[in-house]
Tab-separated table of C-alpha atoms and ligand atoms in Angstrom:
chain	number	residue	atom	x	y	z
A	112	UNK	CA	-26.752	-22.455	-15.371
A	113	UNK	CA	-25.535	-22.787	-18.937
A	114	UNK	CA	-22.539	-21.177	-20.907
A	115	UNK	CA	-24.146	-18.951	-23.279
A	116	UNK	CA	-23.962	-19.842	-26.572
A	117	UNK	CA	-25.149	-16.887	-28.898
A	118	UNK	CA	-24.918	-13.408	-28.482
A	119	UNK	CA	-26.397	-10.255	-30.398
A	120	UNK	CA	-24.723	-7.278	-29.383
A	121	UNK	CA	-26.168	-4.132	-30.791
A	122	UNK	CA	-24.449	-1.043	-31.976
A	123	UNK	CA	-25.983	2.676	-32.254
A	124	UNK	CA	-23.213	4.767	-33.209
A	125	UNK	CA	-23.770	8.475	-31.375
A	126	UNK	CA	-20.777	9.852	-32.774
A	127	UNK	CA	-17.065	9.270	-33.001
A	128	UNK	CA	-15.506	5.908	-33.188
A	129	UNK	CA	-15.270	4.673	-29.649
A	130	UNK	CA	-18.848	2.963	-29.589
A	131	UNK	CA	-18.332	1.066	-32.797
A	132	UNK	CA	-14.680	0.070	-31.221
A	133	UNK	CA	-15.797	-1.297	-28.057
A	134	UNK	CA	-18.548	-3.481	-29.489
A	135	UNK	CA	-16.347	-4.663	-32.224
A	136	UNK	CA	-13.505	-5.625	-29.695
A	137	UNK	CA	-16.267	-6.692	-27.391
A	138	UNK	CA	-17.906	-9.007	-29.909
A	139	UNK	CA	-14.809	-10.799	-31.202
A	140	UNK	CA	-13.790	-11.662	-27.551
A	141	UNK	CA	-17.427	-13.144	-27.352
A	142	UNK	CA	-16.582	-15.465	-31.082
A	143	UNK	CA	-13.376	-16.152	-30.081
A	144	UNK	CA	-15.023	-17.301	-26.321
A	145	UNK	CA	-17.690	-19.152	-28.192
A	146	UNK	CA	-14.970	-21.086	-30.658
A	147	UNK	CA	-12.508	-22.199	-27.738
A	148	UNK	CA	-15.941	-23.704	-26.261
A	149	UNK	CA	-16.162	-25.315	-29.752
A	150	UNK	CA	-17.653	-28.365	-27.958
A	151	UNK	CA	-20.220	-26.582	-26.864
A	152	UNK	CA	-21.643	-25.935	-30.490
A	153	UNK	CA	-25.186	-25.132	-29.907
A	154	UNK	CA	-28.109	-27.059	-32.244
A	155	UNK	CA	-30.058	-25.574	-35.039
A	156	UNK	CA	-32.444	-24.275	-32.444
A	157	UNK	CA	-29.946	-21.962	-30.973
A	158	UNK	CA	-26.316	-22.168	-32.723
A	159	UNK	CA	-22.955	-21.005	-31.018
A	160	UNK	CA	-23.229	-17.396	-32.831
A	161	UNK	CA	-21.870	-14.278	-32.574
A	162	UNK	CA	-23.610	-11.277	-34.381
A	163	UNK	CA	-22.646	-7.534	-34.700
A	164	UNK	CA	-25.786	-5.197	-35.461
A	165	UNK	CA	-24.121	-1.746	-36.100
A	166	UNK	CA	-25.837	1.319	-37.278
A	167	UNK	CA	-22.864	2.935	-38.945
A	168	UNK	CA	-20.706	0.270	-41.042
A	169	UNK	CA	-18.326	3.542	-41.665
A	170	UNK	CA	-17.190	4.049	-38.413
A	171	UNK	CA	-16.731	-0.115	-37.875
A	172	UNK	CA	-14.567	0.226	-41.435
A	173	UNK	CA	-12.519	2.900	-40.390
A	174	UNK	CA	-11.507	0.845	-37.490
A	175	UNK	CA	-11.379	-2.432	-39.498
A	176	UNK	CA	-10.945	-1.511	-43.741
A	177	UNK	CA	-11.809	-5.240	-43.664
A	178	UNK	CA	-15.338	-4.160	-43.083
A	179	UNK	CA	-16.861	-3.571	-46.286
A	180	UNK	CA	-19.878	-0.208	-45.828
A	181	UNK	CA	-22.151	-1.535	-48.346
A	182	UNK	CA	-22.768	-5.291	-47.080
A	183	UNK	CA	-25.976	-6.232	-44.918
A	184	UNK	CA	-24.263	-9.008	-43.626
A	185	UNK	CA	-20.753	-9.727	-43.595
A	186	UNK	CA	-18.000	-11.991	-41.082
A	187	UNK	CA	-15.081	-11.174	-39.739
A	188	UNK	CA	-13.070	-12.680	-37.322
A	189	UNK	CA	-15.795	-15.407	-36.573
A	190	UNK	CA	-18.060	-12.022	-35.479
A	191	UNK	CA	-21.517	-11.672	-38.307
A	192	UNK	CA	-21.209	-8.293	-39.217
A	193	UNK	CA	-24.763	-6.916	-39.602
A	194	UNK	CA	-26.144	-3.948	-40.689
A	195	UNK	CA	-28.681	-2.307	-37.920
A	196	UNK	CA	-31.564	-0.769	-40.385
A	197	UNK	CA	-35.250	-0.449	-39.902
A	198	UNK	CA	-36.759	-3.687	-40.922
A	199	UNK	CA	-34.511	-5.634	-40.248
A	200	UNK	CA	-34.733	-9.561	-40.119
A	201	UNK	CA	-33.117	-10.380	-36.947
A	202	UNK	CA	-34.618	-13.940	-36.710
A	203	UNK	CA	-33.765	-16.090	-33.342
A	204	UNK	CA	-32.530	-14.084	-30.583
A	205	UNK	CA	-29.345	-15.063	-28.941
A	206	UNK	CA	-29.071	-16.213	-25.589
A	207	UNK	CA	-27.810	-13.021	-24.803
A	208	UNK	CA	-28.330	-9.444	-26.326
A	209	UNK	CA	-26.017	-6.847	-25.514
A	210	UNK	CA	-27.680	-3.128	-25.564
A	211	UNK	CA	-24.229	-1.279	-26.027
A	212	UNK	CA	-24.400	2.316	-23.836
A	213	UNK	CA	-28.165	1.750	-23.608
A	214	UNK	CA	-28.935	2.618	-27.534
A	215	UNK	CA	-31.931	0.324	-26.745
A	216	UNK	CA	-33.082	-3.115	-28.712
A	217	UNK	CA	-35.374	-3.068	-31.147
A	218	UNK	CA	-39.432	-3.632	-29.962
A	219	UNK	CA	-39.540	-7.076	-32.696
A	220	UNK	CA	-36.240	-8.668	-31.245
A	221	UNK	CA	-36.944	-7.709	-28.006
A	222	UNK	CA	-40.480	-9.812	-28.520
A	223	UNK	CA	-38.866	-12.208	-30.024
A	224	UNK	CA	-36.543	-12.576	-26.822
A	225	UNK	CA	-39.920	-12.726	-24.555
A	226	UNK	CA	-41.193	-15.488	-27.005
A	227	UNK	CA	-37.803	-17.547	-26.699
A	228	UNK	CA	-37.718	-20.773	-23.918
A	229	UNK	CA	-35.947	-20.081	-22.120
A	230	UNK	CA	-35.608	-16.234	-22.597
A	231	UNK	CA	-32.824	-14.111	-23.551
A	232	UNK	CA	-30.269	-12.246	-21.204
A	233	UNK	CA	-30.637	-8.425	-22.105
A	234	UNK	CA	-27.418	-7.044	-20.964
A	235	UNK	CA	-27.070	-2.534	-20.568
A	236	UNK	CA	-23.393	-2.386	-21.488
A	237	UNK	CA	-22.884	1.018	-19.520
A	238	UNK	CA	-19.722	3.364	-20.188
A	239	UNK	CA	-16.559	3.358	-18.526
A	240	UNK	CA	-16.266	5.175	-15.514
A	241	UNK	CA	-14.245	5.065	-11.998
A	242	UNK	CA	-17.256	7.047	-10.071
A	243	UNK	CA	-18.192	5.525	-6.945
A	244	UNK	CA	-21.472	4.984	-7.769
A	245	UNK	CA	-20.934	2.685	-10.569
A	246	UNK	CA	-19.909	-0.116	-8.076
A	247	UNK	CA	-23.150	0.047	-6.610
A	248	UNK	CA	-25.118	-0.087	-9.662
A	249	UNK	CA	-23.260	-3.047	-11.687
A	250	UNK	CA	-25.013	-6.000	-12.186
A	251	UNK	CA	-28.325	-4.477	-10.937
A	252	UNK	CA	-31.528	-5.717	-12.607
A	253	UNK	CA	-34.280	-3.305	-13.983
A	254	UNK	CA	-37.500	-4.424	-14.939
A	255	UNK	CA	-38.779	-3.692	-18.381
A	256	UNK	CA	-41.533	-1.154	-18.526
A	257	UNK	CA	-43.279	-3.230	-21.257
A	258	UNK	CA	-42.125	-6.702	-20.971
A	259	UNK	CA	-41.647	-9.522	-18.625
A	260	UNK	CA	-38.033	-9.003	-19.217
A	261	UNK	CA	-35.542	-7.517	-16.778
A	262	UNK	CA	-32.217	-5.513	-18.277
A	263	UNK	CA	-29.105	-6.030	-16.234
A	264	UNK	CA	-26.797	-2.719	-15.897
A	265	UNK	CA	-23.125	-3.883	-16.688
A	266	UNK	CA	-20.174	-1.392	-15.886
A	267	UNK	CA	-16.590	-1.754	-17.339
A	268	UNK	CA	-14.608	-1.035	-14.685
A	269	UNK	CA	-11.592	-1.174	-12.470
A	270	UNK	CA	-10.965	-2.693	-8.987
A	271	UNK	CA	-13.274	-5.433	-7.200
A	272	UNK	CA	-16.530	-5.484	-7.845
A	273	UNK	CA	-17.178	-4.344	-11.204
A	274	UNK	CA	-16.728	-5.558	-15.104
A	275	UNK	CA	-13.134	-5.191	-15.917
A	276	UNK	CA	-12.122	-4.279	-19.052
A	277	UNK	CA	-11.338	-5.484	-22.279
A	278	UNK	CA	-8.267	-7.102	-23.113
A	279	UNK	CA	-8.079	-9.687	-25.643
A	280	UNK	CA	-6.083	-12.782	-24.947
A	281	UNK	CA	-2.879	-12.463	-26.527
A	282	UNK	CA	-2.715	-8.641	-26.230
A	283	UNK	CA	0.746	-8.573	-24.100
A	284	UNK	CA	2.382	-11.025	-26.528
A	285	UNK	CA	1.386	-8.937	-29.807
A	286	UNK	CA	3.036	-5.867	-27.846
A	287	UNK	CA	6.116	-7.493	-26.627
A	288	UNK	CA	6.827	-8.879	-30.058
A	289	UNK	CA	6.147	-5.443	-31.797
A	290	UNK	CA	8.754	-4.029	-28.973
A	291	UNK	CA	11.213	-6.431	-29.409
A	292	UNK	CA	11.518	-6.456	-33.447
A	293	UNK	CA	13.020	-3.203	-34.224
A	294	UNK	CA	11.812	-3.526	-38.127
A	295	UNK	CA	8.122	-3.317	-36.869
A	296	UNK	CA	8.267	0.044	-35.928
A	297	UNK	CA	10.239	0.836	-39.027
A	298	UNK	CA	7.416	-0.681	-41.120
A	299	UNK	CA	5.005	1.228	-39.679
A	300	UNK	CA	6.933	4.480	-40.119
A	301	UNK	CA	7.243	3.323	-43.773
A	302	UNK	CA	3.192	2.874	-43.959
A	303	UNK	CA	2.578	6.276	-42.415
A	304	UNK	CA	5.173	8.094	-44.778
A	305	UNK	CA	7.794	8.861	-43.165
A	306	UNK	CA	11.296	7.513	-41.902
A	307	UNK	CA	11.407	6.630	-38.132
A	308	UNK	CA	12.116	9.230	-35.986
A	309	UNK	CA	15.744	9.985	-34.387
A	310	UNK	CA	16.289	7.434	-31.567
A	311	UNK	CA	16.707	10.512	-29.137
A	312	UNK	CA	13.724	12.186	-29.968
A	313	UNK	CA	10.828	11.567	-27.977
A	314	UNK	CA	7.912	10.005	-29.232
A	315	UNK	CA	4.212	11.512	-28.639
A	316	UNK	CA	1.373	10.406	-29.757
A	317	UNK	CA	-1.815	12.551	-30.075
A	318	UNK	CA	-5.156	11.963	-30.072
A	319	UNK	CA	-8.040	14.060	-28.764
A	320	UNK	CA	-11.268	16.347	-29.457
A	321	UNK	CA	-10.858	20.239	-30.649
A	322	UNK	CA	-9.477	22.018	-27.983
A	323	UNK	CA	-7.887	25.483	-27.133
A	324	UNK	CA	-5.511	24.281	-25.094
A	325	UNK	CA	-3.409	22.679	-27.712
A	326	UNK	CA	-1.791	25.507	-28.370
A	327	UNK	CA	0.072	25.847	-24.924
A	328	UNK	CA	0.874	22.303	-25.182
A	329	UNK	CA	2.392	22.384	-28.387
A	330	UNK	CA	4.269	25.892	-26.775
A	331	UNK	CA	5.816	23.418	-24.409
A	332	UNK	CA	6.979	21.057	-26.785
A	333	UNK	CA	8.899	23.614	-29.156
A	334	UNK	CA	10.204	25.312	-26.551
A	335	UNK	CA	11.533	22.215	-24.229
A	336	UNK	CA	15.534	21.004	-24.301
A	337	UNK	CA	14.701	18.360	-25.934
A	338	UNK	CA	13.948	16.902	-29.651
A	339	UNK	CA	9.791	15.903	-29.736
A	340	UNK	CA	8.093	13.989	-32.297
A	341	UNK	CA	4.380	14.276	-32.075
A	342	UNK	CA	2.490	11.863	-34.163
A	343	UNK	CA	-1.074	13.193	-34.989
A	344	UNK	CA	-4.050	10.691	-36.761
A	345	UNK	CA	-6.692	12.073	-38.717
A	346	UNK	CA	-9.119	13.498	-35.708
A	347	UNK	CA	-10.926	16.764	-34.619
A	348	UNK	CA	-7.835	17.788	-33.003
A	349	UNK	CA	-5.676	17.826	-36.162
A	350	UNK	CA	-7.495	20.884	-37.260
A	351	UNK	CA	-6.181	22.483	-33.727
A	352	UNK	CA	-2.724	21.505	-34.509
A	353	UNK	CA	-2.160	22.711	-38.436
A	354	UNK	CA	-3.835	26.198	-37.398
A	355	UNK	CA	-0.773	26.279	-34.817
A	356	UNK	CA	1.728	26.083	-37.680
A	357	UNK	CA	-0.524	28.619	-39.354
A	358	UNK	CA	-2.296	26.032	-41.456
A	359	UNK	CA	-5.513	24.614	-42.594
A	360	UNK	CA	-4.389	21.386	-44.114
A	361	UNK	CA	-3.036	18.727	-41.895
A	362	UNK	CA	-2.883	16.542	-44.623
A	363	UNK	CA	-1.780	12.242	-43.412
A	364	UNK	CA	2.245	12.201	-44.341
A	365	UNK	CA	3.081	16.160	-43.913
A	366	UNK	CA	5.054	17.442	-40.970
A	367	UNK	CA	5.154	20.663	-39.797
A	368	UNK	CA	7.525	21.609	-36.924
A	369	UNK	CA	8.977	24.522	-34.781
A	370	UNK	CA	12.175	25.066	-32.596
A	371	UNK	CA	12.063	21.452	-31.090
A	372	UNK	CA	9.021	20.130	-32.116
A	373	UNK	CA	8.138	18.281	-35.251
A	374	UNK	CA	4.661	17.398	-36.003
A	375	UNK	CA	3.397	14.963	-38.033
A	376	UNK	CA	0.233	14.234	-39.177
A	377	UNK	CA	-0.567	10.870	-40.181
A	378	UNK	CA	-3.992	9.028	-42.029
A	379	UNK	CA	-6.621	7.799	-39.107
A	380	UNK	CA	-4.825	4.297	-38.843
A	381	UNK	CA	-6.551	0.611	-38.573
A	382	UNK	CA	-7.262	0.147	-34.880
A	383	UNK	CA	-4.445	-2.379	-34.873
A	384	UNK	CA	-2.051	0.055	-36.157
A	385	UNK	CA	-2.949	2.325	-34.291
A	386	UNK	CA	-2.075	0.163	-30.653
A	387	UNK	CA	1.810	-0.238	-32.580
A	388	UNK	CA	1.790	4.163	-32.163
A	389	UNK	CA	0.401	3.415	-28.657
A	390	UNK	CA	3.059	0.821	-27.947
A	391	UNK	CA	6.304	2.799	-29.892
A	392	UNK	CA	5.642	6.342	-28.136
A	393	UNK	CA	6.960	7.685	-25.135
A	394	UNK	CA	3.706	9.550	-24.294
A	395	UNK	CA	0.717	9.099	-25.420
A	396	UNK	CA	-2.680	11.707	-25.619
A	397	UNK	CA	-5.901	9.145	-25.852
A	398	UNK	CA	-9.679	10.149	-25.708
A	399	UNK	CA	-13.131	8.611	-24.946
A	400	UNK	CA	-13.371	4.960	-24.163
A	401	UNK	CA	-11.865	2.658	-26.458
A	402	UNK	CA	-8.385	4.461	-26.732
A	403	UNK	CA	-8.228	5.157	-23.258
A	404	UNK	CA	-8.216	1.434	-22.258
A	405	UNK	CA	-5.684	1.085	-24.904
A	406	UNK	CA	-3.361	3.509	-23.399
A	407	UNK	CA	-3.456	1.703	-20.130
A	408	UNK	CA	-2.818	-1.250	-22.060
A	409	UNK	CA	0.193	0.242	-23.709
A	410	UNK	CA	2.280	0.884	-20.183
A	411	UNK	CA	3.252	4.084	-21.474
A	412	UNK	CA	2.514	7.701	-19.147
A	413	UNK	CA	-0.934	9.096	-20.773
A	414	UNK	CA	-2.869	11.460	-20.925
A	415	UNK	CA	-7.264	11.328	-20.705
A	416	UNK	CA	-9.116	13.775	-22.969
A	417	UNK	CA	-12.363	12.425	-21.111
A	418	UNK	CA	-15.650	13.118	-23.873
A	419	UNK	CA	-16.630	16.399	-22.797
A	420	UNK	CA	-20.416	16.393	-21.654
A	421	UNK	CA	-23.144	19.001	-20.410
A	422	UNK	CA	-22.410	20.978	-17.151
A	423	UNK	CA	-18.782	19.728	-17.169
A	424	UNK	CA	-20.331	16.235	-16.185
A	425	UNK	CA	-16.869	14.831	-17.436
A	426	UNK	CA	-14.822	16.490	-15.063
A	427	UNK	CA	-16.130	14.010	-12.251
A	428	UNK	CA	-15.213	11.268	-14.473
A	429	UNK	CA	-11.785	12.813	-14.832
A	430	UNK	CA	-10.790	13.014	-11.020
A	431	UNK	CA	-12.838	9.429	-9.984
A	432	UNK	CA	-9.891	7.948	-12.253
A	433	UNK	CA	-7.467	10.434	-11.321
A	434	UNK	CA	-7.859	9.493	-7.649
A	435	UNK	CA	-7.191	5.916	-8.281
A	436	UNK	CA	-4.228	6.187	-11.283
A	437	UNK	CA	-2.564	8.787	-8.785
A	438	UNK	CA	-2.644	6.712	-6.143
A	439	UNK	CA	0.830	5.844	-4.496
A	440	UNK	CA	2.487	8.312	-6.523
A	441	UNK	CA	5.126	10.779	-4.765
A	442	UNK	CA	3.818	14.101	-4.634
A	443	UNK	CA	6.848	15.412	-6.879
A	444	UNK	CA	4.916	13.346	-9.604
A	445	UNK	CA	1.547	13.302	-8.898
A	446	UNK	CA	0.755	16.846	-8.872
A	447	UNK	CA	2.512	17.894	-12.000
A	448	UNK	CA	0.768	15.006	-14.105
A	449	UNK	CA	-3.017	16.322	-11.906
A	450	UNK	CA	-2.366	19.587	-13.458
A	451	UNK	CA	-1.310	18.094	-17.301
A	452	UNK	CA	-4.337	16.393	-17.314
A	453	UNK	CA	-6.359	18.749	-15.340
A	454	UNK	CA	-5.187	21.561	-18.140
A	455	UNK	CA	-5.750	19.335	-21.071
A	456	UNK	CA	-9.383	18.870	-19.709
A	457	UNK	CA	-10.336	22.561	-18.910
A	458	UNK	CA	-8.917	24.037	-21.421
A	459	UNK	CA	-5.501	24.817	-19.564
A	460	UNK	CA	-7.848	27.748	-17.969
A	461	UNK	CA	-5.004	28.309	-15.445
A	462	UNK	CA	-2.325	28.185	-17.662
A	463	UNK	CA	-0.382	25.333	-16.175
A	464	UNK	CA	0.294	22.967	-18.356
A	465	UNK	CA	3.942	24.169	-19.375
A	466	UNK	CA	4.695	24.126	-16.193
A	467	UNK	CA	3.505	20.717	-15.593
A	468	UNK	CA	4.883	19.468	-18.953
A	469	UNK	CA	8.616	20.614	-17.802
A	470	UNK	CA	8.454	19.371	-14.218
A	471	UNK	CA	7.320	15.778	-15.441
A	472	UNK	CA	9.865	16.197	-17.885
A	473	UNK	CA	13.261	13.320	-17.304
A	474	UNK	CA	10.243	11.513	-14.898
A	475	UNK	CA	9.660	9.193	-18.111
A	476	UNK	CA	11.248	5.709	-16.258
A	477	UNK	CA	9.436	6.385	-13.331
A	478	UNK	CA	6.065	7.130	-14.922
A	479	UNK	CA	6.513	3.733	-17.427
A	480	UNK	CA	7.158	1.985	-14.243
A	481	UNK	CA	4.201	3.383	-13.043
A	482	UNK	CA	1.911	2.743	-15.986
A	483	UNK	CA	3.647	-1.252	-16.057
A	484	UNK	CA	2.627	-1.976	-12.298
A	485	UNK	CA	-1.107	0.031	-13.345
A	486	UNK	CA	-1.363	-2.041	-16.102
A	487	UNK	CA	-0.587	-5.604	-14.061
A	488	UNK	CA	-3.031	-4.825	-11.418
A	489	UNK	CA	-5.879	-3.441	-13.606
A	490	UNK	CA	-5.653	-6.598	-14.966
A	491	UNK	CA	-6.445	-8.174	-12.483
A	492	UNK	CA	-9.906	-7.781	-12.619
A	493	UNK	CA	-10.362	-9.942	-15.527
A	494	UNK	CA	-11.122	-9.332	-19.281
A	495	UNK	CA	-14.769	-7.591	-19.459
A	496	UNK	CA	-15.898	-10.536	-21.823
A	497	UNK	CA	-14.611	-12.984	-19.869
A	498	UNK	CA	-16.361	-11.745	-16.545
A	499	UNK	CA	-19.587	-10.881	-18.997
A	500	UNK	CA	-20.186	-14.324	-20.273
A	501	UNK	CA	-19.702	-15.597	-15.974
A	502	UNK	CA	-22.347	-13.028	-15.137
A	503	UNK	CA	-24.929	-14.433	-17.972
A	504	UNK	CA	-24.016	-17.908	-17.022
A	505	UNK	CA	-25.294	-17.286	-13.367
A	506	UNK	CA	-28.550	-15.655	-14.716
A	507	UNK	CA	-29.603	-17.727	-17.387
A	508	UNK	CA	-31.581	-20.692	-16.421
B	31	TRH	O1	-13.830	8.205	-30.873
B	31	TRH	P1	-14.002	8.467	-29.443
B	31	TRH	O2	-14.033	9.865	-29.015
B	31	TRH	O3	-15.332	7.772	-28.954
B	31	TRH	C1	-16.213	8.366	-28.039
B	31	TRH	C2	-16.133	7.669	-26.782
B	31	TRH	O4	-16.306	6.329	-26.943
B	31	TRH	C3	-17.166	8.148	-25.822
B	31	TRH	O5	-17.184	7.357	-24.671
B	31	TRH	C4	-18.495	8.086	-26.427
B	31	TRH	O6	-19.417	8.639	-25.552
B	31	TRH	C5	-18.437	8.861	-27.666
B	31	TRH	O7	-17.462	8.307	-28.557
B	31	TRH	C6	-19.753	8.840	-28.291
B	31	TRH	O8	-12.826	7.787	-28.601
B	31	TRH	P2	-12.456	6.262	-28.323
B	31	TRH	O9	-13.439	5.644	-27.414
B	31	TRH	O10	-11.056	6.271	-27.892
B	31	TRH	O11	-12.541	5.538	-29.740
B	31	TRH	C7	-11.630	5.800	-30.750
B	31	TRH	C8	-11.232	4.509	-31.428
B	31	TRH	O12	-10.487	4.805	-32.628
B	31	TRH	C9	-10.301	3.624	-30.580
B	31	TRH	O13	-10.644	2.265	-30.797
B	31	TRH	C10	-8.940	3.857	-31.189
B	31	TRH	C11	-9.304	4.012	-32.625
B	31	TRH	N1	-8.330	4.684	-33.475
B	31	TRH	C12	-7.891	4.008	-34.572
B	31	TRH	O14	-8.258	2.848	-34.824
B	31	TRH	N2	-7.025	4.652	-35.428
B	31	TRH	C13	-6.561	5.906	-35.188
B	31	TRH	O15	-5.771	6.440	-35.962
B	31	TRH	C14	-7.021	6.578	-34.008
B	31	TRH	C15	-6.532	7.953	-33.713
B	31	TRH	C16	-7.924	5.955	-33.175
């Protein structure tokens, strides 16, 4: 068994940002791994490395305005930024290559990792789910149809059994410190354009994909007792929300607001700005993969906009995690916040999301306390990278 020492995980961006965020966060766990086992530095034969290929450097600069979109080859963070383009020269394969959401490897690196001695790991980095059947399948080996090579399905994951998720070391600290110096939150206020919100108002923030439903939710909001502040990044919901107000411009630093709702619209923020909204709101609307985590990170009540996918293939995704995050709630809370997220995923087809907005509504301190003891135990299973490089260590001879 050895500790691997280089790793090559490999970005396809479908869409969105949530694939480029999970291999970025993914691969600067794996660098930062790789330099706290500094003594372990690899030889010129294989050298402690940690490479990035991405497709799409947009969607990794976006995320990181570090990340420059024209270089071919760039570091960050002690993670080689590389750009994924036909032809590329990948040279040595790592000890391990990570195929992020099965996007594949490419046929010459994939040779190459054949031709290595001894061979590389290839590692399926699945998606998040809570399904059932994804604790059957994780860690399970599948031959490759071409080469003497077999690809090993890891699942991110919560509970025994399965890959964790990803939390960098360091994470709580960075949010208790935000939390405890009030001019943080005032700085990013500042950033974003805008002076910090009244102290009584309650702080929402929302991010999501187009949907219908928005409209009811917003109804809610405006028409509630009390004072909401909705904080809305660049996304394909922000189009949902200005046509609310009647608009077609939600341009970052304009706020548009009815009765007791005030919207505002802010730039898409650098992924570590963006965790300070997740960590300063009351409430907080997340999406896909990457965010989602994040929320649970944040200790905050939240709400899943799960990637909608063909033949409403999402929705099972939706009540697997439902099921568990629900779990030892009293009924008076869990089914209001079943049929909030329920709504928000179906379009509030049944029209019960106001409802289920004002009946969680003075809940807050019990949901936070709920989100805290979610977030303790979830951790529990260990930090995805962490339990990653284990699972190569026991497979690489
Ligand atoms: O962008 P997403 O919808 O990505 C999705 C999902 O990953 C989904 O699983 C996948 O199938 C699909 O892409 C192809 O949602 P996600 O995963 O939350 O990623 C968004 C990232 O953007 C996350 O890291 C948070 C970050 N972000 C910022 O950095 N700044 C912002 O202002 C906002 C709103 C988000």
């Amino acid at each position: 068994m050895s500790v691997p020492r280089s790793w090559d995980v490999f970005c396809r961006v479908v869409d969105n940002f949530g694939d480029a965020a999970v291999c970025w966060r993914l691969a600067r766990a794996l660098a930062d791994m790789s330099a706290e086992n500094a003594g372990n530095a690899g030889n010129a034969a294989n050298p402690a490395r940690t490479r990035l290929w991405i497709d799409d450097l947009g969607a990794l600069h976006a995320l990181r305005p570090e990340i420059g979109i024209d270089s071919a080859r760039q570091s960050l963070a002690g993670v080689e930024v590389c750009h994924w383009v036909d032809g590329a020269d990948f040279g040595l394969s790592a000890d391990v290559a990570v195929d992020a959401f099965g996007g594949g490897l490419p046929d010459d690196y994939a040779n190459a990792m054949v031709a290595r001695s001894p061979k590389s790991l290839w590692i399926v980095l699945e998606y998040l789910s809570a399904e059932p059947w994804v604790y059957t399948h994780h860690g399970l080996p599948s031959p490759h149809p071409r080469l003497p090579l077999d690809r090993y399905f890891f699942f991110p994951g919560i509970g025994a059994g399965i890959g964790g998720l990803l939390r960098e070391s360091g994470l709580n600290e960075r949010r208790e410190d935000f939390l405890r110096h009030p001019l943080l939150p005032q700085e990013f206020w500042r950033d974003a354009g805008f002076t910090p919100p009244d102290r009584n108002a309650k702080l929402i923030s929302l991010f999501g994909y187009e949907t219908p439903a928005v409209a009811a939710l917003l109804d809610a909001w405006a028409s509630g007792p009390e004072a909401i502040v909705a904080a809305v990044p660049q996304s394909r919901l922000s189009a949902d929300v200005a046509a609310y107000f009647g608009s077609s411009r939600p341009a970052g630093g304009t706020a548009m607001g009815r009765n007791s709702l005030e919207v505002r619209f802010l730039p898409f923020l650098a992924q570590d700005r963006y965790d300070e909204l997740l960590w300063a709101a009351d409430w907080n609307f997340v999406r896909g993969e990457d965010s989602f985590v994040r929320a649970q990170w944040a200790e905050r009540p939240f709400v899943w906009h799960v990637y909608p996918q063909s033949g409403g293939a999402h929705l099972a995704k939706l009540e697997a995690f439902l099921d568990v995050y629900c779990r030892g709630l009293p009924q008076a809370l869990a089914e209001p916040l079943l049929a909030l997220w329920r709504g928000w995923n179906a379009q509030d087809r049944y029209g019960a999301m106001g409802r289920a907005w004002s009946d969680l509504a003075g809940q807050g301190a019990s949901l936070c306390q709920h989100a805290h003891h979610w977030a303790r135990e979830t951790a529990q299973t260990g930090d995805l990278a962490m339990n990653l490089a284990k699972f190569c260590e026991e497979r690489l001879k």
